[in-house]
Amino acid sequence: MSKIIRAIDRGQATHFNFDDVTAQAAACVSQARAEAARILAEAEEQVVQLRDQAFADAQQAAVEELERLVEERVGQRFDLIRGALTDARDAIERTQCEWQARWEQELVKLAAAIARRLIRRELSAQPDIPLALVREALQLATGSTQMRLLMNPADVGALAGEIQKVLDEHSAMTPVRLIADASISRGGCRVETEHGAIDQQFEAQLARIAEELT
């Protein structure tokens, strides 16, 4: 029953065994199944590798994105802090300049006040100081056709003779009219001409010095 006869080349008959064919077919099927299982296993392994690689890539991308965001945020905060520090530095510098200018003005005022005290003390020790100022003012006004010498009444009374001598020295060039004026501070004088005035009062001189210093 397991044998058949088939015509082949040269008209000879050959006997085939179905058991052999079945065994060969089973072997092929088994081999195919094994190959399929191997391919499936490799595919599953590749899927796992791809999945792990994709997860690692996604994780790395997430880390890089997080680092970028952190760097960006830190940069923004640093820019804000740097701007705030710059503003604070500028404000401190402005405040320092303002305080320095203010203290310089106060120091000039203090120096002027000290100078006035020293001048008053010197006037007491050297009452002829106004005469030097009068001579200087008259020399500065040389060339004018009209002169008026204004002095404090107390100085005029105390130095009348000496003042007159000084005026006589200049009378040959330009007559000088002496006027006692209470608005003129002690020790100082003012010469008025047609061109203007020469103020030899200590307060005016100190004010000019203070203006130059500030």
mmCIF file of C-alpha atoms in Angstrom:
data_model
loop_
_atom_site.group_PDB
_atom_site.id
_atom_site.type_symbol
_atom_site.label_atom_id
_atom_site.label_comp_id
_atom_site.label_asym_id
_atom_site.label_seq_id
_atom_site.Cartn_x
_atom_site.Cartn_y
_atom_site.Cartn_z
ATOM 1 C CA MET A 1 0.000 0.000 0.000
ATOM 2 C CA SER A 2 2.910 2.302 0.654
ATOM 3 C CA LYS A 3 4.410 1.802 -2.768
ATOM 4 C CA ILE A 4 3.498 3.189 -6.244
ATOM 5 C CA ILE A 5 4.962 2.658 -9.678
ATOM 6 C CA ARG A 6 5.863 5.657 -11.866
ATOM 7 C CA ALA A 7 7.274 5.751 -15.369
ATOM 8 C CA ILE A 8 10.658 7.524 -15.606
ATOM 9 C CA ASP A 9 13.417 7.876 -18.193
ATOM 10 C CA ARG A 10 14.014 4.938 -20.544
ATOM 11 C CA GLY A 11 10.604 3.572 -19.651
ATOM 12 C CA GLN A 12 11.849 2.031 -16.492
ATOM 13 C CA ALA A 13 9.611 1.895 -13.413
ATOM 14 C CA THR A 14 10.770 3.244 -10.061
ATOM 15 C CA HIS A 15 9.319 2.460 -6.694
ATOM 16 C CA PHE A 16 8.757 5.412 -4.178
ATOM 17 C CA ASN A 17 8.282 5.053 -0.467
ATOM 18 C CA PHE A 18 5.706 7.506 1.001
ATOM 19 C CA ASP A 19 7.233 7.133 4.437
ATOM 20 C CA ASP A 20 10.508 8.610 3.205
ATOM 21 C CA VAL A 21 8.678 11.492 1.572
ATOM 22 C CA THR A 22 6.678 12.141 4.685
ATOM 23 C CA ALA A 23 9.812 12.087 6.812
ATOM 24 C CA GLN A 24 11.555 14.495 4.490
ATOM 25 C CA ALA A 25 8.529 16.798 4.499
ATOM 26 C CA ALA A 26 8.383 16.684 8.268
ATOM 27 C CA ALA A 27 12.067 17.495 8.442
ATOM 28 C CA CYS A 28 11.577 20.457 6.119
ATOM 29 C CA VAL A 29 8.644 21.663 8.149
ATOM 30 C CA SER A 30 10.597 21.272 11.346
ATOM 31 C CA GLN A 31 13.551 23.076 9.849
ATOM 32 C CA ALA A 32 11.233 25.841 8.610
ATOM 33 C CA ARG A 33 9.644 26.115 12.007
ATOM 34 C CA ALA A 34 13.062 26.307 13.655
ATOM 35 C CA GLU A 35 14.169 28.980 11.187
ATOM 36 C CA ALA A 36 10.949 30.868 11.763
ATOM 37 C CA ALA A 37 11.433 30.608 15.519
ATOM 38 C CA ARG A 38 15.008 31.840 15.123
ATOM 39 C CA ILE A 39 13.911 34.730 12.944
ATOM 40 C CA LEU A 40 11.128 35.557 15.387
ATOM 41 C CA ALA A 41 13.550 35.458 18.312
ATOM 42 C CA GLU A 42 15.976 37.702 16.466
ATOM 43 C CA ALA A 43 13.130 40.034 15.599
ATOM 44 C CA GLU A 44 11.976 40.129 19.198
ATOM 45 C CA GLU A 45 15.561 40.760 20.328
ATOM 46 C CA GLN A 46 15.895 43.569 17.796
ATOM 47 C CA VAL A 47 12.571 44.997 18.974
ATOM 48 C CA VAL A 48 13.847 44.956 22.562
ATOM 49 C CA GLN A 49 17.124 46.544 21.493
ATOM 50 C CA LEU A 50 15.319 49.181 19.447
ATOM 51 C CA ARG A 51 12.949 49.832 22.317
ATOM 52 C CA ASP A 52 15.838 50.148 24.779
ATOM 53 C CA GLN A 53 17.752 52.340 22.338
ATOM 54 C CA ALA A 54 14.685 54.489 21.727
ATOM 55 C CA PHE A 55 14.157 54.810 25.482
ATOM 56 C CA ALA A 56 17.845 55.699 25.959
ATOM 57 C CA ASP A 57 17.692 58.198 23.090
ATOM 58 C CA ALA A 58 14.499 59.682 24.486
ATOM 59 C CA GLN A 59 16.030 59.827 27.947
ATOM 60 C CA GLN A 60 19.186 61.481 26.583
ATOM 61 C CA ALA A 61 17.094 63.918 24.559
ATOM 62 C CA ALA A 62 15.062 64.685 27.669
ATOM 63 C CA VAL A 63 18.248 65.255 29.670
ATOM 64 C CA GLU A 64 19.665 67.509 26.950
ATOM 65 C CA GLU A 65 16.417 69.450 26.731
ATOM 66 C CA LEU A 66 16.349 69.789 30.513
ATOM 67 C CA GLU A 67 19.960 71.002 30.509
ATOM 68 C CA ARG A 68 19.112 73.490 27.751
ATOM 69 C CA LEU A 69 16.104 74.788 29.685
ATOM 70 C CA VAL A 70 18.119 75.040 32.894
ATOM 71 C CA GLU A 71 20.927 76.841 31.070
ATOM 72 C CA GLU A 72 18.420 79.179 29.428
ATOM 73 C CA ARG A 73 16.675 79.929 32.738
ATOM 74 C CA VAL A 74 19.980 80.407 34.530
ATOM 75 C CA GLY A 75 21.143 82.694 31.727
ATOM 76 C CA GLN A 76 17.972 84.743 31.996
ATOM 77 C CA ARG A 77 18.305 84.984 35.779
ATOM 78 C CA PHE A 78 21.977 85.861 35.420
ATOM 79 C CA ASP A 79 21.100 88.618 32.948
ATOM 80 C CA LEU A 80 18.543 89.976 35.409
ATOM 81 C CA ILE A 81 21.005 89.788 38.294
ATOM 82 C CA ARG A 82 23.750 91.364 36.201
ATOM 83 C CA GLY A 83 21.400 94.174 35.181
ATOM 84 C CA ALA A 84 20.380 94.717 38.797
ATOM 85 C CA LEU A 85 24.025 94.754 39.906
ATOM 86 C CA THR A 86 24.877 97.230 37.148
ATOM 87 C CA ASP A 87 22.002 99.489 38.220
ATOM 88 C CA ALA A 88 23.081 99.208 41.857
ATOM 89 C CA ARG A 89 26.688 100.027 40.944
ATOM 90 C CA ASP A 90 25.585 103.058 38.910
ATOM 91 C CA ALA A 91 23.350 104.208 41.761
ATOM 92 C CA ILE A 92 26.214 103.844 44.246
ATOM 93 C CA GLU A 93 28.554 105.767 41.960
ATOM 94 C CA ARG A 94 25.984 108.532 41.525
ATOM 95 C CA THR A 95 25.431 108.662 45.276
ATOM 96 C CA GLN A 96 29.178 108.796 45.891
ATOM 97 C CA CYS A 97 29.556 111.627 43.382
ATOM 98 C CA GLU A 98 26.641 113.518 44.939
ATOM 99 C CA TRP A 99 27.990 113.058 48.453
ATOM 100 C CA GLN A 100 31.490 113.989 47.346
ATOM 101 C CA ALA A 101 30.232 117.168 45.680
ATOM 102 C CA ARG A 102 28.123 117.977 48.744
ATOM 103 C CA TRP A 103 31.016 117.407 51.145
ATOM 104 C CA GLU A 104 33.307 119.473 48.953
ATOM 105 C CA GLN A 105 30.808 122.320 49.126
ATOM 106 C CA GLU A 106 30.539 121.928 52.896
ATOM 107 C CA LEU A 107 34.307 121.874 53.232
ATOM 108 C CA VAL A 108 34.577 125.039 51.127
ATOM 109 C CA LYS A 109 31.964 126.705 53.331
ATOM 110 C CA LEU A 110 33.833 125.584 56.440
ATOM 111 C CA ALA A 111 37.113 126.868 55.022
ATOM 112 C CA ALA A 112 35.473 130.209 54.196
ATOM 113 C CA ALA A 113 34.083 130.493 57.725
ATOM 114 C CA ILE A 114 37.513 129.721 59.176
ATOM 115 C CA ALA A 115 39.063 132.275 56.829
ATOM 116 C CA ARG A 116 36.607 134.967 57.978
ATOM 117 C CA ARG A 117 37.525 134.323 61.597
ATOM 118 C CA LEU A 118 41.214 134.494 60.809
ATOM 119 C CA ILE A 119 40.684 137.715 58.861
ATOM 120 C CA ARG A 120 38.857 139.330 61.762
ATOM 121 C CA ARG A 121 41.667 138.264 64.080
ATOM 122 C CA GLU A 122 44.274 139.681 61.694
ATOM 123 C CA LEU A 123 42.318 142.922 61.390
ATOM 124 C CA SER A 124 42.479 143.297 65.146
ATOM 125 C CA ALA A 125 46.215 142.627 65.150
ATOM 126 C CA GLN A 126 46.973 144.650 62.004
ATOM 127 C CA PRO A 127 44.505 147.537 61.606
ATOM 128 C CA ASP A 128 46.344 148.855 58.555
ATOM 129 C CA ILE A 129 45.180 145.924 56.366
ATOM 130 C CA PRO A 130 42.353 148.036 54.833
ATOM 131 C CA LEU A 131 44.963 150.519 53.569
ATOM 132 C CA ALA A 132 46.649 147.737 51.539
ATOM 133 C CA LEU A 133 43.305 146.803 50.035
ATOM 134 C CA VAL A 134 42.557 150.439 49.184
ATOM 135 C CA ARG A 135 45.904 150.850 47.417
ATOM 136 C CA GLU A 136 45.341 147.631 45.459
ATOM 137 C CA ALA A 137 41.813 148.680 44.412
ATOM 138 C CA LEU A 138 42.982 152.146 43.314
ATOM 139 C CA GLN A 139 45.796 150.628 41.270
ATOM 140 C CA LEU A 140 43.363 148.263 39.581
ATOM 141 C CA ALA A 141 41.122 151.239 38.737
ATOM 142 C CA THR A 142 43.956 153.279 37.223
ATOM 143 C CA GLY A 143 42.839 154.915 33.987
ATOM 144 C CA SER A 144 39.325 155.726 35.147
ATOM 145 C CA THR A 145 38.204 159.357 35.151
ATOM 146 C CA GLN A 146 35.844 159.005 38.090
ATOM 147 C CA MET A 147 36.384 157.064 41.317
ATOM 148 C CA ARG A 148 34.425 156.591 44.513
ATOM 149 C CA LEU A 149 35.997 154.805 47.466
ATOM 150 C CA LEU A 150 33.437 153.199 49.790
ATOM 151 C CA MET A 151 34.557 152.033 53.232
ATOM 152 C CA ASN A 152 32.945 151.092 56.521
ATOM 153 C CA PRO A 153 32.408 154.158 58.743
ATOM 154 C CA ALA A 154 34.407 152.539 61.557
ATOM 155 C CA ASP A 155 37.418 152.090 59.268
ATOM 156 C CA VAL A 156 37.073 155.633 57.956
ATOM 157 C CA GLY A 157 37.068 156.977 61.512
ATOM 158 C CA ALA A 158 39.994 154.827 62.621
ATOM 159 C CA LEU A 159 42.178 155.362 59.546
ATOM 160 C CA ALA A 160 41.084 158.776 58.300
ATOM 161 C CA GLY A 161 44.588 160.295 58.183
ATOM 162 C CA GLU A 162 46.240 157.274 56.526
ATOM 163 C CA ILE A 163 43.391 156.922 54.016
ATOM 164 C CA GLN A 164 43.677 160.566 53.035
ATOM 165 C CA LYS A 165 47.400 160.133 52.366
ATOM 166 C CA VAL A 166 46.652 157.232 50.037
ATOM 167 C CA LEU A 167 43.991 159.276 48.234
ATOM 168 C CA ASP A 168 46.364 162.197 47.866
ATOM 169 C CA GLU A 169 48.844 159.928 46.144
ATOM 170 C CA HIS A 170 46.258 159.160 43.440
ATOM 171 C CA SER A 171 44.576 162.543 43.262
ATOM 172 C CA ALA A 172 47.148 163.794 40.763
ATOM 173 C CA MET A 173 45.896 161.207 38.236
ATOM 174 C CA THR A 174 42.228 160.869 39.180
ATOM 175 C CA PRO A 175 40.278 162.519 41.973
ATOM 176 C CA VAL A 176 38.863 160.000 44.424
ATOM 177 C CA ARG A 177 35.790 160.654 46.537
ATOM 178 C CA LEU A 178 35.738 158.899 49.936
ATOM 179 C CA ILE A 179 32.322 157.706 51.125
ATOM 180 C CA ALA A 180 31.532 156.079 54.476
ATOM 181 C CA ASP A 181 29.058 153.272 53.757
ATOM 182 C CA ALA A 182 27.739 150.977 56.479
ATOM 183 C CA SER A 183 26.991 148.244 53.894
ATOM 184 C CA ILE A 184 30.736 147.774 53.431
ATOM 185 C CA SER A 185 32.136 145.193 55.854
ATOM 186 C CA ARG A 186 34.954 146.099 58.271
ATOM 187 C CA GLY A 187 38.404 145.818 56.748
ATOM 188 C CA GLY A 188 37.204 145.896 53.152
ATOM 189 C CA CYS A 189 36.412 148.508 50.552
ATOM 190 C CA ARG A 190 34.862 148.971 47.130
ATOM 191 C CA VAL A 191 36.029 151.305 44.368
ATOM 192 C CA GLU A 192 33.376 152.344 41.882
ATOM 193 C CA THR A 193 34.287 153.795 38.472
ATOM 194 C CA GLU A 194 32.460 154.589 35.258
ATOM 195 C CA HIS A 195 33.531 151.168 33.999
ATOM 196 C CA GLY A 196 32.370 149.153 36.977
ATOM 197 C CA ALA A 197 33.266 148.298 40.561
ATOM 198 C CA ILE A 198 36.247 146.638 42.238
ATOM 199 C CA ASP A 199 35.029 144.853 45.341
ATOM 200 C CA GLN A 200 37.779 144.361 47.927
ATOM 201 C CA GLN A 201 35.523 143.080 50.693
ATOM 202 C CA PHE A 202 36.676 139.827 52.224
ATOM 203 C CA GLU A 203 33.242 138.249 51.814
ATOM 204 C CA ALA A 204 33.276 138.949 48.078
ATOM 205 C CA GLN A 205 36.788 137.569 47.710
ATOM 206 C CA LEU A 206 35.925 134.439 49.685
ATOM 207 C CA ALA A 207 32.777 133.978 47.587
ATOM 208 C CA ARG A 208 34.848 134.170 44.405
ATOM 209 C CA ILE A 209 37.307 131.628 45.781
ATOM 210 C CA ALA A 210 34.501 129.298 46.844
ATOM 211 C CA GLU A 211 32.905 129.574 43.390
ATOM 212 C CA GLU A 212 36.172 128.654 41.729
ATOM 213 C CA LEU A 213 36.654 125.688 44.041
ATOM 214 C CA THR A 214 33.178 124.305 43.487
#
